[in-house]
Coordinates of N, CA, C and O in Angstrom, one line a residue:
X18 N 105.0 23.4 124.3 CA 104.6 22.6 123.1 C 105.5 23.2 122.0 O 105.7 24.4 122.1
X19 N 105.9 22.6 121.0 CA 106.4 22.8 119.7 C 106.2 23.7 118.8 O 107.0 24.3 118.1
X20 N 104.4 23.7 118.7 CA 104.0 24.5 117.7 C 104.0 25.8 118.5 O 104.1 26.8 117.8
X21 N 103.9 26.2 119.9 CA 103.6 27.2 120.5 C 105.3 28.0 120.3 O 105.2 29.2 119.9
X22 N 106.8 27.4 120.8 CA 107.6 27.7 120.6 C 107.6 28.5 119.1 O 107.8 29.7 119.1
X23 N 107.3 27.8 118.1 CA 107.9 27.9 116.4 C 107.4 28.9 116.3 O 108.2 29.7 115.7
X24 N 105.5 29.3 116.7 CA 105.1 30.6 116.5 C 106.0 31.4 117.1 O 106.4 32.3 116.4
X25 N 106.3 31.2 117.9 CA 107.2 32.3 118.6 C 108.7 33.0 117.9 O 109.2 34.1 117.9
X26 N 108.9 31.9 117.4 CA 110.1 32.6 116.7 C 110.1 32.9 115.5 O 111.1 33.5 115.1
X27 N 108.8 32.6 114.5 CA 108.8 32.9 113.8 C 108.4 34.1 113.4 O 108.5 34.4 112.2
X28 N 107.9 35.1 114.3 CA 107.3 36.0 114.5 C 108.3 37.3 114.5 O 108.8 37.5 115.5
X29 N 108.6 38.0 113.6 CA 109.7 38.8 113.5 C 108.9 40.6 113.0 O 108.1 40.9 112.2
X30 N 109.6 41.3 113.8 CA 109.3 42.7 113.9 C 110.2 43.2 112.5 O 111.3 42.7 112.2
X31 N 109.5 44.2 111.6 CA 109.6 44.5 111.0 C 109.2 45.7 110.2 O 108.2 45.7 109.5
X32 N 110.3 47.1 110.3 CA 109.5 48.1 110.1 C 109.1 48.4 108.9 O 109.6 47.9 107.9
X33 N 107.8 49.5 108.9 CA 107.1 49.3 107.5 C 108.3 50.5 106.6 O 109.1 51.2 107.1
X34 N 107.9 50.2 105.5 CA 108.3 51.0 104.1 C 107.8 52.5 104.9 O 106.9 52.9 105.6
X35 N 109.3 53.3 104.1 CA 108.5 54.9 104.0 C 108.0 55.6 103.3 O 108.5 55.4 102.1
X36 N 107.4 56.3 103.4 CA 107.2 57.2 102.2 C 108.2 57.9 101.6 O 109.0 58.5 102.3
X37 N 108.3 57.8 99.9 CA 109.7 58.4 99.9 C 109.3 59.6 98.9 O 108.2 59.6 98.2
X38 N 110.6 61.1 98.9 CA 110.0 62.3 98.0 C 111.0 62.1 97.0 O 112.3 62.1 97.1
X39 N 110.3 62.1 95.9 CA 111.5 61.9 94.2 C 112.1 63.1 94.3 O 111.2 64.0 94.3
X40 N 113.4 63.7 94.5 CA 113.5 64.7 94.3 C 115.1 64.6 93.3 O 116.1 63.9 93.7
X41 N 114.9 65.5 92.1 CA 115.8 65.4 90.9 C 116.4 63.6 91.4 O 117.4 63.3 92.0
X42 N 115.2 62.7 90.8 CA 115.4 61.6 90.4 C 116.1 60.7 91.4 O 116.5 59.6 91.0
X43 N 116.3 61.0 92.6 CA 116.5 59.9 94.0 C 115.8 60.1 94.7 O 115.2 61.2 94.9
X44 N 115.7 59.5 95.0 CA 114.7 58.8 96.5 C 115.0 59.2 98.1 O 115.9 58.7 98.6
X45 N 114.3 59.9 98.7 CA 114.1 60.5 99.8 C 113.2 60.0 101.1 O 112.2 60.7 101.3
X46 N 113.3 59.2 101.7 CA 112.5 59.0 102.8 C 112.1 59.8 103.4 O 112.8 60.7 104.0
X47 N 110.5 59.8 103.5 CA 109.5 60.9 104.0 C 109.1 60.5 105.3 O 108.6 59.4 105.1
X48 N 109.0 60.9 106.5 CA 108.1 60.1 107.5 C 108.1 61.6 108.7 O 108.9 62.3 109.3
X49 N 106.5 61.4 108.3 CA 106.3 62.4 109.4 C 106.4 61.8 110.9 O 106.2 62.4 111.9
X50 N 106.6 61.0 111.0 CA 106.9 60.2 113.1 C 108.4 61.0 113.4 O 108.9 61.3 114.5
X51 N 109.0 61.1 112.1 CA 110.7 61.3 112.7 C 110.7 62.8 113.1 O 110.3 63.7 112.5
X52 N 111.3 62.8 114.3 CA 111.1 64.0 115.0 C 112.1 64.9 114.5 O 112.1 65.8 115.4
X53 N 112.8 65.2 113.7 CA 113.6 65.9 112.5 C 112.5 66.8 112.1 O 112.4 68.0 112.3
X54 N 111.5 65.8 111.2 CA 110.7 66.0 110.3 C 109.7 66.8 111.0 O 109.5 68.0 110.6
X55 N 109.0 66.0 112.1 CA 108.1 67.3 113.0 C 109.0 68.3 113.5 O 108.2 68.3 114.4
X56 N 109.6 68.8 113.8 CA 110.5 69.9 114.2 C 110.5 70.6 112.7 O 109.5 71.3 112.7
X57 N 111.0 70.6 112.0 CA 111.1 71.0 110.4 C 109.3 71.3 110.4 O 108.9 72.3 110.9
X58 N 108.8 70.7 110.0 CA 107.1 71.0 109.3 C 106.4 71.6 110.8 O 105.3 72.0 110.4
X59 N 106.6 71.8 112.1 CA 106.0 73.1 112.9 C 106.4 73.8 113.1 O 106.0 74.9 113.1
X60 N 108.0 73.3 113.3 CA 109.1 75.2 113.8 C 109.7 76.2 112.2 O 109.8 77.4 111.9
X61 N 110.1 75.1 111.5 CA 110.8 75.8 110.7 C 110.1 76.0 109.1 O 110.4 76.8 108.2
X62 N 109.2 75.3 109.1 CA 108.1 75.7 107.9 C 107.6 77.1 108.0 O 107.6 78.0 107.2
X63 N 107.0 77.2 109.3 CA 106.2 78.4 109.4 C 106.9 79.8 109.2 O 106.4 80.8 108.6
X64 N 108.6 79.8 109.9 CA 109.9 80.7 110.2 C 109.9 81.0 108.5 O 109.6 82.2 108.1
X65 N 110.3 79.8 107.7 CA 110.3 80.1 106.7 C 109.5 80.7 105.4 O 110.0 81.1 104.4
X66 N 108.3 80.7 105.7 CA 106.7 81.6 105.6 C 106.9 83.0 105.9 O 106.5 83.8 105.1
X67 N 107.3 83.3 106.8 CA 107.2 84.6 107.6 C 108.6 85.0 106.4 O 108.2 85.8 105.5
X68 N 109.7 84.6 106.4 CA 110.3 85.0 105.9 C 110.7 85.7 104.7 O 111.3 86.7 104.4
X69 N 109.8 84.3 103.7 CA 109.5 85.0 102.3 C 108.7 85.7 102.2 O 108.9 86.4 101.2
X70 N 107.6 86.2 103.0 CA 106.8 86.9 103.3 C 107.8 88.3 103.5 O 107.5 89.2 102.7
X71 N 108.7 88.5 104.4 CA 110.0 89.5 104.9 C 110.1 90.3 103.4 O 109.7 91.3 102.9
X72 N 110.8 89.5 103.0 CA 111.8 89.2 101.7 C 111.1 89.8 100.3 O 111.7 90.4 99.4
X73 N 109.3 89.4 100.4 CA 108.7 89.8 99.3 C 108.4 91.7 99.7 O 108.5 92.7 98.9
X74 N 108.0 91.6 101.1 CA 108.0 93.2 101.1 C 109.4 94.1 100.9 O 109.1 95.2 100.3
X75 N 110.5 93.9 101.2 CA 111.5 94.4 101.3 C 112.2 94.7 99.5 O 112.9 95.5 98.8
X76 N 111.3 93.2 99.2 CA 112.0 93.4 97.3 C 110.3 94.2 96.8 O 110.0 94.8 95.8
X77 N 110.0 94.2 97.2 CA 108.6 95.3 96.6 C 109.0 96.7 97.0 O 108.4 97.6 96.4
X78 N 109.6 96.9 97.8 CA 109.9 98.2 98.7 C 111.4 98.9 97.6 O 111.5 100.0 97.0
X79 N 112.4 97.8 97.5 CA 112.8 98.4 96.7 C 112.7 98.7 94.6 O 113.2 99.7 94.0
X80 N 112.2 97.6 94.0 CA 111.1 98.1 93.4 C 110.5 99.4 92.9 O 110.6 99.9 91.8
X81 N 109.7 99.8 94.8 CA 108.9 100.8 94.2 C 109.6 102.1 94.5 O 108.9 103.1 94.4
X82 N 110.9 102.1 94.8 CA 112.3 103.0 95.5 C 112.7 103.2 93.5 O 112.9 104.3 93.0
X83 N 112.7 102.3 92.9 CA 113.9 102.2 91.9 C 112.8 102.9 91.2 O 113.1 104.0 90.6
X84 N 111.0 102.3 90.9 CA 110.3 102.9 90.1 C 110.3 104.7 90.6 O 110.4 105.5 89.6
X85 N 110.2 105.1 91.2 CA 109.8 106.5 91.8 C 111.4 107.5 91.9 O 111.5 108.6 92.3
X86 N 112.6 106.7 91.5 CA 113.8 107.2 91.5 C 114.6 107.7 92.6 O 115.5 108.6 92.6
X87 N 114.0 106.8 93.6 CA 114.8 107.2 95.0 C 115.7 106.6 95.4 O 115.7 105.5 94.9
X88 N 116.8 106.8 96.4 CA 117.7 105.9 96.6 C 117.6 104.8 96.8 O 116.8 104.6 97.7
X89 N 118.1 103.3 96.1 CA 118.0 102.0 96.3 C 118.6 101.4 97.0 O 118.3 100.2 97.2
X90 N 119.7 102.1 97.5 CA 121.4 101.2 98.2 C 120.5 100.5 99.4 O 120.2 99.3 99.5
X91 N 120.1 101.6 100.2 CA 119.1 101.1 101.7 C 118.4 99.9 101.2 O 118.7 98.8 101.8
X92 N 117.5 99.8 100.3 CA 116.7 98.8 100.1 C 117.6 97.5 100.0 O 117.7 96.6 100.8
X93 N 118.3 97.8 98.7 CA 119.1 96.7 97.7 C 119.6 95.7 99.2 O 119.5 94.5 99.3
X94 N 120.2 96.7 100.1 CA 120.8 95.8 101.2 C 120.1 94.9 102.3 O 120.6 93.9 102.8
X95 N 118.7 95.6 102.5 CA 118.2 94.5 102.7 C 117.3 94.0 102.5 O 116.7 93.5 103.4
X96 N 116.9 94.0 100.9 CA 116.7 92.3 100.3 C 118.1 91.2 100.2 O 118.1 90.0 100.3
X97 N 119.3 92.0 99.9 CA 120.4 91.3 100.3 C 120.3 90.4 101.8 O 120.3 89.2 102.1
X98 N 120.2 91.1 102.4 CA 120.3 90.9 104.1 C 118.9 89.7 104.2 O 119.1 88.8 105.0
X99 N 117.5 89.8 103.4 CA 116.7 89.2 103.9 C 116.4 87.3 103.1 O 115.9 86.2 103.4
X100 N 117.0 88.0 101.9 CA 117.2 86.6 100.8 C 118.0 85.5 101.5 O 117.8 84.3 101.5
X101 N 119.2 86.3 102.3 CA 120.6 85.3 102.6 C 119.7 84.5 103.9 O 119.8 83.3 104.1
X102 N 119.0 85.4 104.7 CA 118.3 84.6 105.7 C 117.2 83.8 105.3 O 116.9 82.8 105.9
X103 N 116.5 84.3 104.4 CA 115.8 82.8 103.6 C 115.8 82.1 103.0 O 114.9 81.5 102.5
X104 N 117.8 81.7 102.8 CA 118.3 81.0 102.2 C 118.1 79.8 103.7 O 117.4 78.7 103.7
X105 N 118.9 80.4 104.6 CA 119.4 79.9 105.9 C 117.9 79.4 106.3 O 117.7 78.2 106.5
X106 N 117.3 79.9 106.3 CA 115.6 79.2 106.9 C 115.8 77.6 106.2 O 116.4 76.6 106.7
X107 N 115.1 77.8 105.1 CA 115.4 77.0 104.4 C 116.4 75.7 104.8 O 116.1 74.6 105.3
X108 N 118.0 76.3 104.3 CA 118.4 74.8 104.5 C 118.1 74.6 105.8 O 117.4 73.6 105.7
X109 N 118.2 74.8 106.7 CA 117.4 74.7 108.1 C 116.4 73.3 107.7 O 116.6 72.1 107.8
X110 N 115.5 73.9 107.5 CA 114.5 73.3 107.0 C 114.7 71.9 106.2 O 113.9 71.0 106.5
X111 N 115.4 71.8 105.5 CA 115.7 71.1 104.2 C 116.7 69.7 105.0 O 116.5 68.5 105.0
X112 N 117.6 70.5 105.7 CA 118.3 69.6 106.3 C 118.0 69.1 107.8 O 118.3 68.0 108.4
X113 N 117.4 69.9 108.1 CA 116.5 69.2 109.3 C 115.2 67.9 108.4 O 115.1 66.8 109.0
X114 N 114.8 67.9 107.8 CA 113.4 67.0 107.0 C 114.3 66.3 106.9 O 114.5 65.5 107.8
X115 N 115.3 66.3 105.6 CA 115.8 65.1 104.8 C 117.1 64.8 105.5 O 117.3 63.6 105.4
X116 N 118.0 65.2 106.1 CA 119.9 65.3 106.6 C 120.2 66.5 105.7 O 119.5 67.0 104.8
X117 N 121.7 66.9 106.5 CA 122.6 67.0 105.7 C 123.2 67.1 104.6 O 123.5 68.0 103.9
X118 N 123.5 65.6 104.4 CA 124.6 65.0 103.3 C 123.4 65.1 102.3 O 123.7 65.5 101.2
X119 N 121.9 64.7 102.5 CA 121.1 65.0 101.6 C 120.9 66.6 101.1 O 121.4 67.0 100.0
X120 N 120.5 67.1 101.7 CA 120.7 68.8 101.5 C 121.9 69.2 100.4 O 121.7 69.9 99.4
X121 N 123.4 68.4 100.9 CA 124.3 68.7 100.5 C 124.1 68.0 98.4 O 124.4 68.5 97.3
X122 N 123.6 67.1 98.8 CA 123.7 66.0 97.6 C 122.6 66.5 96.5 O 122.6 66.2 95.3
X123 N 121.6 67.3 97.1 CA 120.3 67.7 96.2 C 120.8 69.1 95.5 O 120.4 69.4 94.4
X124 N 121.7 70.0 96.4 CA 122.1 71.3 95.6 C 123.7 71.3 95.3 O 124.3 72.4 95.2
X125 N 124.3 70.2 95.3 CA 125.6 70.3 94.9 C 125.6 70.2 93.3 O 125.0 69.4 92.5
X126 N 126.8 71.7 93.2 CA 126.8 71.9 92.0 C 126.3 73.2 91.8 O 126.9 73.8 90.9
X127 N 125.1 73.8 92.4 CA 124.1 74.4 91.9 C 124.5 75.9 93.1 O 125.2 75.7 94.1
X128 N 124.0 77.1 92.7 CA 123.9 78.1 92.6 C 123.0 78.6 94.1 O 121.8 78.8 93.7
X129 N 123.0 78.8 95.0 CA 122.1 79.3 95.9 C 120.9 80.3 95.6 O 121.0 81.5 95.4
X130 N 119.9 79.5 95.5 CA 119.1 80.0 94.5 C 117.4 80.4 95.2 O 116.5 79.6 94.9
X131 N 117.2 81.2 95.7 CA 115.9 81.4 96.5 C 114.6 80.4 95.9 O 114.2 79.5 96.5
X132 N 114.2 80.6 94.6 CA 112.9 80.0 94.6 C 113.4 78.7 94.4 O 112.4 77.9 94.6
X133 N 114.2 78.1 94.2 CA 114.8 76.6 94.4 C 114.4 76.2 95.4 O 113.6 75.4 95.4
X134 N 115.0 76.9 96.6 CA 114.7 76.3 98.2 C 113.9 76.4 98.5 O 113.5 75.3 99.1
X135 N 112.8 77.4 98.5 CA 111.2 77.3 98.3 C 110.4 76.4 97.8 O 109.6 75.8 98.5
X136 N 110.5 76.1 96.2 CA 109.7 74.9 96.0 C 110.5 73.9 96.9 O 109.7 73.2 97.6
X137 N 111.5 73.6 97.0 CA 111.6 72.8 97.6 C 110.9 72.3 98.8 O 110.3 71.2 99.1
X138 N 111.2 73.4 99.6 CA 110.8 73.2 101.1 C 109.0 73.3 101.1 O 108.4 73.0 102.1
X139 N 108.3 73.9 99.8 CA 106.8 73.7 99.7 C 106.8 72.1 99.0 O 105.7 71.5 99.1
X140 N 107.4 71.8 98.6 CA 107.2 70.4 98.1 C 107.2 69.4 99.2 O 106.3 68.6 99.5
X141 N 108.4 69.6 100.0 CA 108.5 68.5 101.1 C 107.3 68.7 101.8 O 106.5 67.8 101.9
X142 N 107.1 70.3 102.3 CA 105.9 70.0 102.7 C 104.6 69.7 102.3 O 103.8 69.4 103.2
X143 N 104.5 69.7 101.4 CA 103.3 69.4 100.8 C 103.2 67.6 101.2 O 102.1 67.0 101.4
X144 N 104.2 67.1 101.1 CA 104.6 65.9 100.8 C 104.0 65.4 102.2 O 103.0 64.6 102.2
X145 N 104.4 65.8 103.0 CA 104.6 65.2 104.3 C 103.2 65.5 105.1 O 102.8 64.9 106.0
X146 N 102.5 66.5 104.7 CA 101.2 66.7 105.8 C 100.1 65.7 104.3 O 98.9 65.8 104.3
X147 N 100.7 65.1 103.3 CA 99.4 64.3 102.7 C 99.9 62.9 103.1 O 99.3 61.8 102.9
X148 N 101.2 63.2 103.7 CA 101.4 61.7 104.2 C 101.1 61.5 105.6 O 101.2 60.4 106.1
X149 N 100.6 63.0 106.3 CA 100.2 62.7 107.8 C 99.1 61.6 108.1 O 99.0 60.7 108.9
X150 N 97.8 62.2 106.7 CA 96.7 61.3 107.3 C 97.1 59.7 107.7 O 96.8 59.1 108.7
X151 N 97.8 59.3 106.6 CA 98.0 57.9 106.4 C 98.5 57.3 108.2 O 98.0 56.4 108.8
X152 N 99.7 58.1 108.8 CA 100.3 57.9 110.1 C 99.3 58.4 111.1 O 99.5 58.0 112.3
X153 N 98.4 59.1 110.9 CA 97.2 59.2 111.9 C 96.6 58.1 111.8 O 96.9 57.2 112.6
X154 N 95.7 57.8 110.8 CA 94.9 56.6 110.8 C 95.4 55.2 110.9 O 94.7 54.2 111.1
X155 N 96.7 55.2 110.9 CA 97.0 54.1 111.5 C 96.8 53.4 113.3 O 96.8 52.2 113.6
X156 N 96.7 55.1 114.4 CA 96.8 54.7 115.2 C 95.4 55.3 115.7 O 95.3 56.0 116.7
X157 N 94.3 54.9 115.0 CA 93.1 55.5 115.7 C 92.2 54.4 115.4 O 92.3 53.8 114.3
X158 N 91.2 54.1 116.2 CA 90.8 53.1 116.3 C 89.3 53.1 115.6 O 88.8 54.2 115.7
X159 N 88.6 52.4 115.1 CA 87.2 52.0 114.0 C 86.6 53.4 114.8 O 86.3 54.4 114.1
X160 N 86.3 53.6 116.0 CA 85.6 54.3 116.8 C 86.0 55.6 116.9 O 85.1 56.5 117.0
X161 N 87.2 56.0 117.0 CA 87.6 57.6 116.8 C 87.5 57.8 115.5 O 87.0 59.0 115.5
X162 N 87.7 57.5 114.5 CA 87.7 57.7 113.2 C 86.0 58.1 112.6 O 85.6 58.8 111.7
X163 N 84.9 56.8 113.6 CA 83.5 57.5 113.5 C 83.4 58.8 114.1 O 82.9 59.7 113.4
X164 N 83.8 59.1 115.3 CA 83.8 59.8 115.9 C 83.9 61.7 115.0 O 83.3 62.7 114.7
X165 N 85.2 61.1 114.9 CA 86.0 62.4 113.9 C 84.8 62.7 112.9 O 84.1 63.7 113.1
X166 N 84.4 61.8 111.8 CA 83.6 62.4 111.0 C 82.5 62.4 111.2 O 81.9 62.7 110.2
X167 N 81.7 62.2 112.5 CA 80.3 62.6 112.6 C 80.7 64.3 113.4 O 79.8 65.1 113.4
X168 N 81.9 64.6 113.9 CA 82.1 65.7 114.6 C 82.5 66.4 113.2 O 82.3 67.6 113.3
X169 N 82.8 66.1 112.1 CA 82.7 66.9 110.6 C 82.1 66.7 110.2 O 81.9 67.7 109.6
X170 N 81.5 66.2 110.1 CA 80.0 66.1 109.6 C 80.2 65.6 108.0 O 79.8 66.1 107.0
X171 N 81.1 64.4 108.2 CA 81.7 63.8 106.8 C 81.5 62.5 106.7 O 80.6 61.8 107.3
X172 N 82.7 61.9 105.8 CA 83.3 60.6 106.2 C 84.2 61.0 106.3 O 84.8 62.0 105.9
X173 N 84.7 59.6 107.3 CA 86.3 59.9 107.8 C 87.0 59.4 106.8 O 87.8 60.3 107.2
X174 N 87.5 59.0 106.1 CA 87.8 58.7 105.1 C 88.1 60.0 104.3 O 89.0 59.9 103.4
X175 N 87.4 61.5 104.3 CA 87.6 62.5 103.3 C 88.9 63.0 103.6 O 89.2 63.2 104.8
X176 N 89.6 63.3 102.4 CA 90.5 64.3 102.4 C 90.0 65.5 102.3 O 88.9 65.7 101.8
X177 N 91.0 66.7 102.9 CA 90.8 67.9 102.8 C 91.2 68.7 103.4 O 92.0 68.2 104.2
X178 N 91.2 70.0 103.4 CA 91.5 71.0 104.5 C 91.6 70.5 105.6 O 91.0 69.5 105.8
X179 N 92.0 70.9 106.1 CA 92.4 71.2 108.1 C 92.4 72.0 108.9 O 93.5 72.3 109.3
X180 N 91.5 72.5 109.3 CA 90.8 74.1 109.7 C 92.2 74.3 111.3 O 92.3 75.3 112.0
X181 N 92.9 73.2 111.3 CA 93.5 73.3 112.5 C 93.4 72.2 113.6 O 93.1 71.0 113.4
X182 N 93.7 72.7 114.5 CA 93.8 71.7 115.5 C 92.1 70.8 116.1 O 91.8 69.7 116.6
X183 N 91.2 72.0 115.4 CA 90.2 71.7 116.2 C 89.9 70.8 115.2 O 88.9 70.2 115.6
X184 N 90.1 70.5 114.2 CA 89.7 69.7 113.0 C 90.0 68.3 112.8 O 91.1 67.9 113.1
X185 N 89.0 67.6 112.1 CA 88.6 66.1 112.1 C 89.8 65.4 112.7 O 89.5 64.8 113.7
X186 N 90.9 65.3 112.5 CA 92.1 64.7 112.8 C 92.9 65.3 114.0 O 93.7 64.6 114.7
X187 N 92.8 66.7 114.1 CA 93.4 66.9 115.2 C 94.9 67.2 115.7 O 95.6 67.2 116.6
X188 N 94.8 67.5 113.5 CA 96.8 67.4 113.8 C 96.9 69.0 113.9 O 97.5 69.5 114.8
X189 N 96.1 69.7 112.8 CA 96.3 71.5 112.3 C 98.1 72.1 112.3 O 98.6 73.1 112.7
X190 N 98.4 71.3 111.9 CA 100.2 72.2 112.3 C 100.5 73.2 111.6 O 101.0 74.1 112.2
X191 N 100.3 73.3 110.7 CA 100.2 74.6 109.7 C 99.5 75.0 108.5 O 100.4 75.1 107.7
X192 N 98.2 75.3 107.8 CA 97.5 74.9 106.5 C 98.0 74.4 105.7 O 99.2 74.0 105.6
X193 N 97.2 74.3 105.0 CA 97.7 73.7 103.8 C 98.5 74.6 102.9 O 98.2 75.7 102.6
X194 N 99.7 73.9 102.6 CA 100.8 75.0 102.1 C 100.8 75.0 100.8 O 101.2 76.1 100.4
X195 N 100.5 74.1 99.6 CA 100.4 73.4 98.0 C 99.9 74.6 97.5 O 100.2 74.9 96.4
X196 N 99.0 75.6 98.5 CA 98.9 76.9 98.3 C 99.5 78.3 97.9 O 99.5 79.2 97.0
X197 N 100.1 77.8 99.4 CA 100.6 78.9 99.9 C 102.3 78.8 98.9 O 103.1 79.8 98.7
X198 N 102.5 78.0 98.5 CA 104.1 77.8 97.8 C 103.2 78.1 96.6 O 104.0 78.7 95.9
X199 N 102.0 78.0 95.7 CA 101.9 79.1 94.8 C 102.0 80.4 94.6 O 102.5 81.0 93.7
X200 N 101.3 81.1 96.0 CA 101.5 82.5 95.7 C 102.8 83.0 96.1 O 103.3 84.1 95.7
X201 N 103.4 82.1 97.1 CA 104.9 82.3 97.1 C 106.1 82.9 95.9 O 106.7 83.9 95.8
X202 N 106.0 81.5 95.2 CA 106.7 81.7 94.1 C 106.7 82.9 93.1 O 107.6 83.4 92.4
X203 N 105.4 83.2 93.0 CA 105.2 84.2 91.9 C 105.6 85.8 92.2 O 105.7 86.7 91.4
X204 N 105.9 85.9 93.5 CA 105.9 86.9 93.9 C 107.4 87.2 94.3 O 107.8 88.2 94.9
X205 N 108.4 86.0 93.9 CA 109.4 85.7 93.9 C 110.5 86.4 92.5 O 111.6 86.9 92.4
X206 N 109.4 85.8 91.8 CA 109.6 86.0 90.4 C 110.5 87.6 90.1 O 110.7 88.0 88.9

């Protein structure tokens, strides 16, 4: 039949809009499905955690070398040595989430700059696990979603923490970072 064909062709696939991250005033497509992006926000977010984490003891170490008047060269070299590798985390990170030529196009011009790459890479993340819920709930059905929050003892519908894997959703990839890139930075400082 006629009308049965027309449905048929009129019916066209069409992918949805992404989420996009403003960063210095362009537009970034966010999508945690892209396996870039999950590779970046489990392997290389956490690497890059541990790192500043490195980097904060090693610059406190020397610090408390320079306050107490002891030789600094040892230290100096590696916070040198541990900065350059959390530079490298980083773009890692940066260019795995967004490309390359993006990477390239967001710090051209500019100075290799530690807490630059940090907020950055705490922003993207930040960005991308408040954009997880939305790509969860898309594929979970009226019944898992009751499910989920009577096992929280919520609504499903709440935002919030993510105690982890064992939690309402079931994603837990890394805490909540919007945190953790505060006390980051300051200790940067």
């Amino acid at each position: 039949c006629y009308g049965c064909i027309r449905r048929l062709t009129m019916a066209a696939f069409q992918f949805e809009k992404k989420r996009e991250l403003d960063i210095c005033g362009r537009k970034y497509p966010c999508d945690i499905s892209d396996v870039h992006m999950l590779e970046g926000v489990t392997r290389d977010f956490p690497r890059m955690l541990r790192a500043v984490q490195e980097f904060c003891n090693v610059s406190g170490r020397l610090n408390a070398d320079a306050h107490d008047w002891r030789p600094t060269a040892p230290a100096a070299e590696l916070v040198c040595e541990k900065g350059r590798a959390l530079l490298d985390i980083c773009r890692t990170f940066i260019e795995g989430t967004l490309g390359v030529d993006e990477y390239a196009e967001i710090f051209s011009g500019r100075r290799e700059n530690i807490n630059e790459h940090v907020s950055l890479c705490s922003y993207i993340y930040g960005e991308v696990m408040e954009g997880r819920r939305e790509i969860v709930d898309q594929f979970l059905t009226p019944e898992l979603k009751e499910m989920f929050a009577n096992a929280a003892g919520g609504d499903a519908e709440a935002a919030g923490h993510d105690p982890g894997p064992e939690g309402p959703n079931g994603l837990g990839l890394v805490d909540e970072v919007r945190g953790a890139g505060a006390d980051v930075l300051p200790a940067l400082d």
